[in-house]
mmCIF file of C-alpha atoms in Angstrom:
data_model
loop_
_atom_site.group_PDB
_atom_site.id
_atom_site.type_symbol
_atom_site.label_atom_id
_atom_site.label_comp_id
_atom_site.label_asym_id
_atom_site.label_seq_id
_atom_site.Cartn_x
_atom_site.Cartn_y
_atom_site.Cartn_z
ATOM 1 C CA UNK V 1156 -0.053 -0.446 -0.293
ATOM 2 C CA UNK V 1157 1.022 3.453 -0.579
ATOM 3 C CA UNK V 1158 3.175 5.441 2.342
ATOM 4 C CA UNK V 1159 0.638 7.533 4.639
ATOM 5 C CA UNK V 1160 2.127 10.776 3.701
ATOM 6 C CA UNK V 1161 1.744 10.520 -0.100
ATOM 7 C CA UNK V 1162 5.178 9.341 -0.240
ATOM 8 C CA UNK V 1163 6.525 6.240 -2.539
ATOM 9 C CA UNK V 1164 7.160 3.104 -0.831
ATOM 10 C CA UNK V 1165 10.280 1.475 -0.469
ATOM 11 C CA UNK V 1166 11.998 -1.693 0.331
ATOM 12 C CA UNK V 1167 13.966 -1.019 3.649
ATOM 13 C CA UNK V 1168 16.658 -3.077 5.783
ATOM 14 C CA UNK V 1169 16.794 -2.091 9.385
ATOM 15 C CA UNK V 1170 19.848 -3.232 11.026
ATOM 16 C CA UNK V 1171 20.270 -3.027 14.990
ATOM 17 C CA UNK V 1172 21.214 -5.128 17.805
ATOM 18 C CA UNK V 1173 18.414 -4.302 19.898
ATOM 19 C CA UNK V 1174 15.575 -6.604 18.854
ATOM 20 C CA UNK V 1175 12.725 -3.897 20.505
ATOM 21 C CA UNK V 1176 14.057 -1.121 18.023
ATOM 22 C CA UNK V 1177 13.976 -3.489 15.494
ATOM 23 C CA UNK V 1178 10.429 -4.423 15.807
ATOM 24 C CA UNK V 1179 9.003 -0.801 16.880
ATOM 25 C CA UNK V 1180 10.928 0.198 13.318
ATOM 26 C CA UNK V 1181 9.242 -2.517 11.367
ATOM 27 C CA UNK V 1182 5.883 -1.626 12.670
ATOM 28 C CA UNK V 1183 6.410 2.116 12.155
ATOM 29 C CA UNK V 1184 7.762 2.010 8.796
ATOM 30 C CA UNK V 1185 5.317 -0.660 7.666
ATOM 31 C CA UNK V 1186 2.403 1.490 8.613
ATOM 32 C CA UNK V 1187 3.976 4.129 6.310
ATOM 33 C CA UNK V 1188 3.609 1.494 3.657
ATOM 34 C CA UNK V 1189 7.375 0.548 3.305
ATOM 35 C CA UNK V 1190 8.457 -3.160 3.251
ATOM 36 C CA UNK V 1191 10.602 -3.822 6.219
ATOM 37 C CA UNK V 1192 13.041 -6.552 6.875
ATOM 38 C CA UNK V 1193 14.989 -6.670 9.898
ATOM 39 C CA UNK V 1194 18.822 -7.870 10.943
ATOM 40 C CA UNK V 1195 20.473 -7.657 14.097
ATOM 41 C CA UNK V 1196 24.303 -7.680 12.934
ATOM 42 C CA UNK V 1197 26.340 -6.857 9.852
ATOM 43 C CA UNK V 1198 26.808 -10.618 8.762
ATOM 44 C CA UNK V 1199 23.002 -10.911 9.092
ATOM 45 C CA UNK V 1200 22.742 -7.739 6.868
ATOM 46 C CA UNK V 1201 24.652 -9.350 4.523
ATOM 47 C CA UNK V 1202 22.999 -12.164 4.022
ATOM 48 C CA UNK V 1203 19.693 -10.136 3.516
ATOM 49 C CA UNK V 1204 21.382 -8.048 0.714
ATOM 50 C CA UNK V 1205 22.428 -11.123 -0.986
ATOM 51 C CA UNK V 1206 19.118 -12.463 -1.014
ATOM 52 C CA UNK V 1207 17.070 -9.467 -1.905
ATOM 53 C CA UNK V 1208 17.483 -5.645 -3.494
ATOM 54 C CA UNK V 1209 17.113 -2.468 -0.872
ATOM 55 C CA UNK V 1210 16.138 0.996 -1.579
ATOM 56 C CA UNK V 1211 17.506 2.000 1.779
ATOM 57 C CA UNK V 1212 19.585 0.456 4.691
ATOM 58 C CA UNK V 1213 18.615 2.371 8.160
ATOM 59 C CA UNK V 1214 21.561 0.892 10.612
ATOM 60 C CA UNK V 1215 22.825 1.837 14.138
ATOM 61 C CA UNK V 1216 26.464 2.960 13.890
ATOM 62 C CA UNK V 1217 27.122 0.479 17.154
ATOM 63 C CA UNK V 1218 26.800 -3.143 16.194
ATOM 64 C CA UNK V 1219 28.416 -6.508 17.795
ATOM 65 C CA UNK V 1220 31.551 -7.379 15.602
ATOM 66 C CA UNK V 1221 31.595 -4.798 12.277
ATOM 67 C CA UNK V 1222 30.226 -1.677 12.676
ATOM 68 C CA UNK V 1223 27.284 0.218 10.655
ATOM 69 C CA UNK V 1224 30.330 2.129 9.123
ATOM 70 C CA UNK V 1225 32.002 -1.173 8.066
ATOM 71 C CA UNK V 1226 28.269 -2.005 6.468
ATOM 72 C CA UNK V 1227 28.447 1.281 4.666
ATOM 73 C CA UNK V 1228 31.419 -0.229 2.806
ATOM 74 C CA UNK V 1229 29.974 -3.371 2.044
ATOM 75 C CA UNK V 1230 26.737 -1.913 0.724
ATOM 76 C CA UNK V 1231 28.616 0.706 -1.395
ATOM 77 C CA UNK V 1232 30.586 -2.558 -3.097
ATOM 78 C CA UNK V 1233 27.644 -4.810 -3.101
ATOM 79 C CA UNK V 1234 24.642 -2.589 -4.105
ATOM 80 C CA UNK V 1235 25.807 0.577 -5.433
ATOM 81 C CA UNK V 1236 22.765 3.254 -5.481
ATOM 82 C CA UNK V 1237 21.211 2.075 -1.861
ATOM 83 C CA UNK V 1238 20.816 4.683 0.422
ATOM 84 C CA UNK V 1239 21.954 4.846 3.636
ATOM 85 C CA UNK V 1240 21.132 6.026 6.718
ATOM 86 C CA UNK V 1241 23.578 5.787 10.101
ATOM 87 C CA UNK V 1242 21.672 6.011 13.542
ATOM 88 C CA UNK V 1243 23.509 6.670 16.553
ATOM 89 C CA UNK V 1244 23.236 7.042 20.687
ATOM 90 C CA UNK V 1245 26.184 9.226 20.829
ATOM 91 C CA UNK V 1246 26.395 12.453 19.100
ATOM 92 C CA UNK V 1247 29.930 11.598 18.032
ATOM 93 C CA UNK V 1248 31.571 14.080 15.693
ATOM 94 C CA UNK V 1249 34.594 11.944 14.766
ATOM 95 C CA UNK V 1250 32.012 8.876 13.520
ATOM 96 C CA UNK V 1251 29.655 11.711 11.777
ATOM 97 C CA UNK V 1252 32.485 12.759 9.577
ATOM 98 C CA UNK V 1253 33.727 9.428 8.531
ATOM 99 C CA UNK V 1254 30.024 8.662 7.914
ATOM 100 C CA UNK V 1255 30.142 11.240 5.389
ATOM 101 C CA UNK V 1256 32.742 11.054 3.816
ATOM 102 C CA UNK V 1257 32.164 7.346 2.876
ATOM 103 C CA UNK V 1258 28.947 8.462 1.490
ATOM 104 C CA UNK V 1259 25.933 7.963 4.242
ATOM 105 C CA UNK V 1260 22.965 9.777 3.043
ATOM 106 C CA UNK V 1261 22.038 10.965 6.383
ATOM 107 C CA UNK V 1262 23.242 10.982 10.062
ATOM 108 C CA UNK V 1263 20.344 10.610 12.930
ATOM 109 C CA UNK V 1264 20.989 10.842 16.446
ATOM 110 C CA UNK V 1265 19.371 8.615 19.007
ATOM 111 C CA UNK V 1266 16.799 8.706 20.510
ATOM 112 C CA UNK V 1267 14.814 10.646 17.782
ATOM 113 C CA UNK V 1268 11.082 11.172 16.619
ATOM 114 C CA UNK V 1269 9.494 8.413 14.606
ATOM 115 C CA UNK V 1270 8.070 11.804 12.354
ATOM 116 C CA UNK V 1271 11.339 12.826 12.070
ATOM 117 C CA UNK V 1272 12.726 9.672 10.697
ATOM 118 C CA UNK V 1273 9.930 9.281 8.469
ATOM 119 C CA UNK V 1274 10.506 12.719 6.827
ATOM 120 C CA UNK V 1275 14.394 11.967 6.777
ATOM 121 C CA UNK V 1276 13.824 8.434 5.126
ATOM 122 C CA UNK V 1277 11.408 9.601 2.592
ATOM 123 C CA UNK V 1278 13.875 12.080 1.347
ATOM 124 C CA UNK V 1279 16.490 9.535 1.142
ATOM 125 C CA UNK V 1280 14.412 7.779 -0.945
ATOM 126 C CA UNK V 1281 13.091 10.197 -3.021
ATOM 127 C CA UNK V 1282 16.725 11.229 -3.889
ATOM 128 C CA UNK V 1283 17.719 7.600 -4.545
ATOM 129 C CA UNK V 1284 14.308 7.436 -6.946
ATOM 130 C CA UNK V 1285 15.814 10.783 -8.790
ATOM 131 C CA UNK V 1286 19.093 9.395 -9.148
ATOM 132 C CA UNK V 1287 17.834 5.958 -10.277
ATOM 133 C CA UNK V 1288 15.989 7.972 -13.151
ATOM 134 C CA UNK V 1289 18.843 9.752 -14.201
ATOM 135 C CA UNK V 1290 20.819 6.996 -14.411
ATOM 136 C CA UNK V 1291 18.014 5.144 -16.761
ATOM 137 C CA UNK V 1292 17.842 8.349 -18.904
ATOM 138 C CA UNK V 1293 21.694 8.536 -19.175
ATOM 139 C CA UNK V 1294 21.637 4.869 -20.181
ATOM 140 C CA UNK V 1295 18.629 5.484 -22.331
ATOM 141 C CA UNK V 1296 20.484 8.438 -24.337
ATOM 142 C CA UNK V 1297 23.758 6.159 -24.445
ATOM 143 C CA UNK V 1298 22.025 3.176 -26.078
ATOM 144 C CA UNK V 1299 19.879 5.511 -28.374
ATOM 145 C CA UNK V 1300 23.794 7.280 -29.642
ATOM 146 C CA UNK V 1301 25.428 3.769 -29.837
ATOM 147 C CA UNK V 1302 21.956 2.571 -31.935
ATOM 148 C CA UNK V 1303 22.295 6.003 -34.184
ATOM 149 C CA UNK V 1304 25.922 5.229 -34.555
ATOM 150 C CA UNK V 1305 25.126 1.811 -35.656
ATOM 151 C CA UNK V 1306 22.397 2.910 -37.735
ATOM 152 C CA UNK V 1307 24.974 5.565 -39.331
ATOM 153 C CA UNK V 1308 27.688 2.905 -39.936
ATOM 154 C CA UNK V 1309 25.034 0.228 -41.653
ATOM 155 C CA UNK V 1310 23.835 3.332 -43.661
ATOM 156 C CA UNK V 1311 27.339 4.060 -45.074
ATOM 157 C CA UNK V 1312 28.177 0.185 -45.985
ATOM 158 C CA UNK V 1313 25.049 -0.052 -47.659
ATOM 159 C CA UNK V 1314 25.623 3.225 -49.568
ATOM 160 C CA UNK V 1315 29.312 2.183 -50.592
ATOM 161 C CA UNK V 1316 27.944 -1.259 -51.450
ATOM 162 C CA UNK V 1317 25.186 0.613 -54.076
ATOM 163 C CA UNK V 1318 28.151 2.831 -55.533
ATOM 164 C CA UNK V 1319 30.172 -0.179 -56.013
ATOM 165 C CA UNK V 1320 27.264 -1.522 -58.042
ATOM 166 C CA UNK V 1321 26.682 1.509 -60.132
ATOM 167 C CA UNK V 1322 30.522 1.542 -60.387
ATOM 168 C CA UNK V 1323 30.257 -1.868 -61.928
ATOM 169 C CA UNK V 1324 27.299 -1.145 -64.187
ATOM 170 C CA UNK V 1325 29.816 1.669 -65.809
ATOM 171 C CA UNK V 1326 32.709 -0.700 -65.954
ATOM 172 C CA UNK V 1327 30.755 -2.862 -68.043
ATOM 173 C CA UNK V 1328 30.720 -0.163 -71.051
ATOM 174 C CA UNK V 1329 33.417 2.174 -71.762
ATOM 175 C CA UNK V 1330 31.190 4.616 -73.168
ATOM 176 C CA UNK V 1331 28.768 5.187 -69.922
ATOM 177 C CA UNK V 1332 31.678 5.573 -67.925
ATOM 178 C CA UNK V 1333 31.367 8.783 -65.693
ATOM 179 C CA UNK V 1334 27.908 8.850 -67.108
ATOM 180 C CA UNK V 1335 26.112 8.921 -63.531
ATOM 181 C CA UNK V 1336 28.538 12.048 -62.527
ATOM 182 C CA UNK V 1337 27.924 13.904 -65.449
ATOM 183 C CA UNK V 1338 24.137 13.022 -64.991
ATOM 184 C CA UNK V 1339 24.333 14.108 -61.032
ATOM 185 C CA UNK V 1340 25.988 17.615 -61.768
ATOM 186 C CA UNK V 1341 23.519 18.618 -64.586
ATOM 187 C CA UNK V 1342 20.408 17.494 -62.691
ATOM 188 C CA UNK V 1343 21.920 19.475 -59.128
ATOM 189 C CA UNK V 1344 22.184 22.460 -61.811
ATOM 190 C CA UNK V 1345 18.375 22.072 -62.582
ATOM 191 C CA UNK V 1346 17.087 21.572 -58.798
ATOM 192 C CA UNK V 1347 19.223 24.622 -57.869
ATOM 193 C CA UNK V 1348 16.772 26.553 -60.123
ATOM 194 C CA UNK V 1349 13.481 24.548 -59.805
ATOM 195 C CA UNK V 1350 13.803 24.168 -55.713
ATOM 196 C CA UNK V 1351 12.167 22.089 -53.474
ATOM 197 C CA UNK V 1352 14.236 19.042 -53.826
ATOM 198 C CA UNK V 1353 16.475 17.799 -51.192
ATOM 199 C CA UNK V 1354 19.932 18.157 -52.622
ATOM 200 C CA UNK V 1355 21.574 15.553 -50.670
ATOM 201 C CA UNK V 1356 19.152 12.857 -51.497
ATOM 202 C CA UNK V 1357 18.860 13.870 -54.842
ATOM 203 C CA UNK V 1358 22.674 13.801 -55.405
ATOM 204 C CA UNK V 1359 22.253 9.742 -53.896
ATOM 205 C CA UNK V 1360 19.508 9.282 -56.741
ATOM 206 C CA UNK V 1361 21.683 10.480 -59.268
ATOM 207 C CA UNK V 1362 24.818 8.577 -58.980
ATOM 208 C CA UNK V 1363 22.568 5.348 -58.293
ATOM 209 C CA UNK V 1364 19.848 6.174 -61.378
ATOM 210 C CA UNK V 1365 21.364 3.567 -63.593
ATOM 211 C CA UNK V 1366 22.210 0.426 -61.064
ATOM 212 C CA UNK V 1367 19.701 -1.598 -62.971
ATOM 213 C CA UNK V 1368 21.979 -2.073 -65.644
ATOM 214 C CA UNK V 1369 23.382 -4.656 -63.813
ATOM 215 C CA UNK V 1370 20.990 -6.750 -64.629
ATOM 216 C CA UNK V 1371 21.091 -6.154 -68.711
ATOM 217 C CA UNK V 1372 23.628 -8.414 -70.567
ATOM 218 C CA UNK V 1373 26.768 -7.004 -71.618
ATOM 219 C CA UNK V 1374 26.263 -7.776 -75.285
ATOM 220 C CA UNK V 1375 23.198 -6.108 -75.518
ATOM 221 C CA UNK V 1376 24.739 -2.482 -73.189
ATOM 222 C CA UNK V 1377 27.861 -2.849 -75.662
ATOM 223 C CA UNK V 1378 26.088 -3.604 -78.776
ATOM 224 C CA UNK V 1379 27.854 -1.765 -81.454
ATOM 225 C CA UNK V 1380 24.647 -1.242 -83.981
ATOM 226 C CA UNK V 1381 20.782 -0.587 -83.530
ATOM 227 C CA UNK V 1382 18.972 -2.998 -80.810
ATOM 228 C CA UNK V 1383 16.647 -4.861 -82.072
ATOM 229 C CA UNK V 1384 12.723 -4.901 -80.060
ATOM 230 C CA UNK V 1385 13.465 -7.771 -77.811
ATOM 231 C CA UNK V 1386 17.039 -6.023 -77.131
ATOM 232 C CA UNK V 1387 15.506 -2.574 -76.042
ATOM 233 C CA UNK V 1388 12.878 -4.545 -73.873
ATOM 234 C CA UNK V 1389 15.817 -5.950 -72.008
ATOM 235 C CA UNK V 1390 17.260 -2.086 -71.611
ATOM 236 C CA UNK V 1391 13.708 -0.755 -70.510
ATOM 237 C CA UNK V 1392 13.810 -3.348 -67.298
ATOM 238 C CA UNK V 1393 16.825 -1.477 -65.801
ATOM 239 C CA UNK V 1394 14.780 1.125 -63.909
ATOM 240 C CA UNK V 1395 12.346 -1.306 -62.247
ATOM 241 C CA UNK V 1396 15.439 -4.011 -61.811
ATOM 242 C CA UNK V 1397 17.269 -1.017 -60.006
ATOM 243 C CA UNK V 1398 14.497 0.014 -57.879
ATOM 244 C CA UNK V 1399 14.319 -3.790 -56.739
ATOM 245 C CA UNK V 1400 18.098 -3.711 -56.091
ATOM 246 C CA UNK V 1401 17.765 -0.857 -53.527
ATOM 247 C CA UNK V 1402 14.709 -1.131 -51.920
ATOM 248 C CA UNK V 1403 15.908 -3.697 -49.347
ATOM 249 C CA UNK V 1404 18.807 -1.303 -48.753
ATOM 250 C CA UNK V 1405 17.562 2.340 -49.146
ATOM 251 C CA UNK V 1406 14.726 3.086 -47.413
ATOM 252 C CA UNK V 1407 14.305 6.507 -49.153
ATOM 253 C CA UNK V 1408 11.290 7.290 -51.499
ATOM 254 C CA UNK V 1409 13.363 9.966 -53.672
ATOM 255 C CA UNK V 1410 16.093 7.830 -54.277
ATOM 256 C CA UNK V 1411 13.984 4.617 -55.507
ATOM 257 C CA UNK V 1412 11.314 7.015 -57.244
ATOM 258 C CA UNK V 1413 14.410 8.458 -59.499
ATOM 259 C CA UNK V 1414 15.767 5.045 -60.116
ATOM 260 C CA UNK V 1415 12.829 3.906 -60.691
ATOM 261 C CA UNK V 1416 10.602 6.160 -63.083
ATOM 262 C CA UNK V 1417 13.702 8.408 -64.889
ATOM 263 C CA UNK V 1418 12.594 7.034 -68.307
ATOM 264 C CA UNK V 1419 8.891 8.030 -67.468
ATOM 265 C CA UNK V 1420 7.493 10.655 -70.284
ATOM 266 C CA UNK V 1421 5.408 13.720 -69.297
ATOM 267 C CA UNK V 1422 2.691 12.091 -71.894
ATOM 268 C CA UNK V 1423 2.721 8.792 -70.452
ATOM 269 C CA UNK V 1424 4.647 7.003 -73.188
ATOM 270 C CA UNK V 1425 7.859 6.007 -70.975
ATOM 271 C CA UNK V 1426 8.505 3.206 -69.084
ATOM 272 C CA UNK V 1427 8.205 0.938 -66.757
ATOM 273 C CA UNK V 1428 4.979 2.005 -65.432
ATOM 274 C CA UNK V 1429 3.778 4.388 -67.895
ATOM 275 C CA UNK V 1430 3.323 7.420 -65.590
ATOM 276 C CA UNK V 1431 2.051 10.715 -67.185
ATOM 277 C CA UNK V 1432 2.576 14.638 -65.800
ATOM 278 C CA UNK V 1433 2.628 15.186 -62.128
ATOM 279 C CA UNK V 1434 2.052 11.654 -61.217
ATOM 280 C CA UNK V 1435 5.821 11.383 -62.214
ATOM 281 C CA UNK V 1436 7.931 12.556 -58.920
ATOM 282 C CA UNK V 1437 9.784 15.888 -59.542
ATOM 283 C CA UNK V 1438 13.059 14.830 -58.790
ATOM 284 C CA UNK V 1439 12.673 11.908 -61.428
ATOM 285 C CA UNK V 1440 11.267 14.293 -63.957
ATOM 286 C CA UNK V 1441 14.258 16.708 -63.220
ATOM 287 C CA UNK V 1442 16.885 13.826 -63.888
ATOM 288 C CA UNK V 1443 15.308 12.891 -66.968
ATOM 289 C CA UNK V 1444 16.244 16.187 -68.570
ATOM 290 C CA UNK V 1445 19.761 15.860 -67.642
ATOM 291 C CA UNK V 1446 20.029 11.967 -68.299
ATOM 292 C CA UNK V 1447 18.968 12.757 -71.696
ATOM 293 C CA UNK V 1448 21.427 15.681 -72.198
ATOM 294 C CA UNK V 1449 24.186 13.697 -71.449
ATOM 295 C CA UNK V 1450 22.961 10.432 -73.448
ATOM 296 C CA UNK V 1451 22.594 12.484 -76.533
ATOM 297 C CA UNK V 1452 26.172 14.993 -76.117
ATOM 298 C CA UNK V 1453 28.111 11.407 -75.425
ATOM 299 C CA UNK V 1454 29.447 9.142 -77.820
ATOM 300 C CA UNK V 1455 28.304 5.709 -77.926
ATOM 301 C CA UNK V 1456 29.360 2.583 -79.394
ATOM 302 C CA UNK V 1457 26.848 2.520 -81.858
ATOM 303 C CA UNK V 1458 26.918 6.734 -82.890
ATOM 304 C CA UNK V 1459 28.764 9.738 -82.172
ATOM 305 C CA UNK V 1460 27.938 12.433 -79.400
ATOM 306 C CA UNK V 1461 25.386 15.107 -81.014
ATOM 307 C CA UNK V 1462 26.484 18.585 -80.998
ATOM 308 C CA UNK V 1463 25.896 21.059 -78.274
ATOM 309 C CA UNK V 1464 23.293 23.016 -79.804
ATOM 310 C CA UNK V 1465 21.344 20.354 -81.518
ATOM 311 C CA UNK V 1466 20.812 18.450 -78.109
ATOM 312 C CA UNK V 1467 19.643 21.775 -76.535
ATOM 313 C CA UNK V 1468 17.089 22.210 -79.188
ATOM 314 C CA UNK V 1469 15.718 18.332 -79.472
ATOM 315 C CA UNK V 1470 15.393 18.801 -75.325
ATOM 316 C CA UNK V 1471 13.380 22.548 -75.925
ATOM 317 C CA UNK V 1472 11.567 20.677 -78.551
ATOM 318 C CA UNK V 1473 10.314 17.717 -76.170
ATOM 319 C CA UNK V 1474 8.961 20.110 -73.752
ATOM 320 C CA UNK V 1475 5.280 18.916 -73.087
ATOM 321 C CA UNK V 1476 5.764 15.578 -74.810
ATOM 322 C CA UNK V 1477 8.937 13.798 -73.451
ATOM 323 C CA UNK V 1478 9.642 16.390 -70.667
ATOM 324 C CA UNK V 1479 8.092 18.300 -68.204
ATOM 325 C CA UNK V 1480 7.879 21.742 -69.374
ATOM 326 C CA UNK V 1481 8.524 23.441 -66.087
ATOM 327 C CA UNK V 1482 11.571 21.188 -65.727
ATOM 328 C CA UNK V 1483 12.947 22.588 -69.418
ATOM 329 C CA UNK V 1484 12.385 26.179 -68.673
ATOM 330 C CA UNK V 1485 14.393 25.711 -65.243
ATOM 331 C CA UNK V 1486 17.121 23.883 -67.310
ATOM 332 C CA UNK V 1487 17.263 26.834 -69.798
ATOM 333 C CA UNK V 1488 17.700 29.064 -66.906
ATOM 334 C CA UNK V 1489 20.419 26.933 -65.223
ATOM 335 C CA UNK V 1490 22.298 26.082 -69.111
ATOM 336 C CA UNK V 1491 25.591 28.540 -68.307
ATOM 337 C CA UNK V 1492 26.201 26.290 -65.238
ATOM 338 C CA UNK V 1493 25.285 23.103 -66.761
ATOM 339 C CA UNK V 1494 27.706 24.356 -69.841
ATOM 340 C CA UNK V 1495 30.465 25.062 -67.364
ATOM 341 C CA UNK V 1496 29.882 21.473 -66.166
ATOM 342 C CA UNK V 1497 30.004 20.037 -69.514
ATOM 343 C CA UNK V 1498 33.321 21.864 -70.231
ATOM 344 C CA UNK V 1499 34.979 20.299 -67.505
ATOM 345 C CA UNK V 1500 33.928 17.275 -68.065
ATOM 346 C CA UNK V 1501 35.230 17.376 -71.918
ATOM 347 C CA UNK V 1502 38.453 18.849 -70.938
ATOM 348 C CA UNK V 1503 41.241 16.066 -71.725
ATOM 349 C CA UNK V 1504 43.330 15.121 -68.258
ATOM 350 C CA UNK V 1505 46.493 16.432 -68.573
ATOM 351 C CA UNK V 1506 48.902 13.851 -66.972
ATOM 352 C CA UNK V 1507 51.234 14.988 -64.044
ATOM 353 C CA UNK V 1508 54.962 14.864 -65.067
ATOM 354 C CA UNK V 1509 56.943 11.863 -63.554
ATOM 355 C CA UNK V 1510 59.252 12.872 -61.271
ATOM 356 C CA UNK V 1511 62.918 13.234 -62.336
ATOM 357 C CA UNK V 1512 65.273 10.693 -60.537
ATOM 358 C CA UNK V 1513 68.193 12.062 -58.832
#
């Protein structure tokens, strides 16, 4: 039952070699709602502590054999966090100083009023509960921090694996080397103009947008001539394959949406799902324009890259059919930055001179 003064009950061990004091305190504290056990010596108290957990130990200073101060040391070692109140029949300043130094919660001088004892005992129990709650909160925060760290580490490994897959795709075809990097750069320029797109997640989506080509046969990807209808059907599966590969690894609808729907068309004639208009997520619509820019301006096994002005004219011509007109407008506004990226990518890499020996 609850303590009579509204305080929460506790488990209390009373240690005194005078049996009548043990009985008195057991009855009184029991009426206050506490669960009480008694012991007449330090060994008996240690036996009780080995059997059960106590919130507070109320012990006399002078006991047969080891003293209450000795018991305090044992309690601190065996049951840290247990509160301690020391009772003494003598106003022994030295004992009080030693008790405080060893961490006793309170020192009460016999004889004492029972109500005074209850007040001090309730205060000690309240402090104990507060400390335990604070400790639980620290442990919870530490656990959450560890979980966040593990989650971050897991995400890093997942992203490394996903990027490794994307790199493996580009390694299958010398003509597509660097494609994802260029498409991502162009896409980010358009996204800056159009707004409303999470840049970090969109960058990841650009890097991984063609990961599904890992499931397309090399002889199809690297075919020097025009693809047959059956071969093109195989290529058209790569957005769906990419989404299937990434869904168990990356729980991000923006990334998965770009990977799956970057070949959808504004007029609904794209693949794999035939989405149209605003049903296609905005990031996928943006990347579709950048993807086309790089595909048309790059040399492939079956054709040379188109001239820059011809590529721009074709993209603008397809606004409203293949592409979202608003995205094409943003693309046009972003052209200076896109052209700067293009020029950087097209600039030949000059090898560093080898060091001269001696």
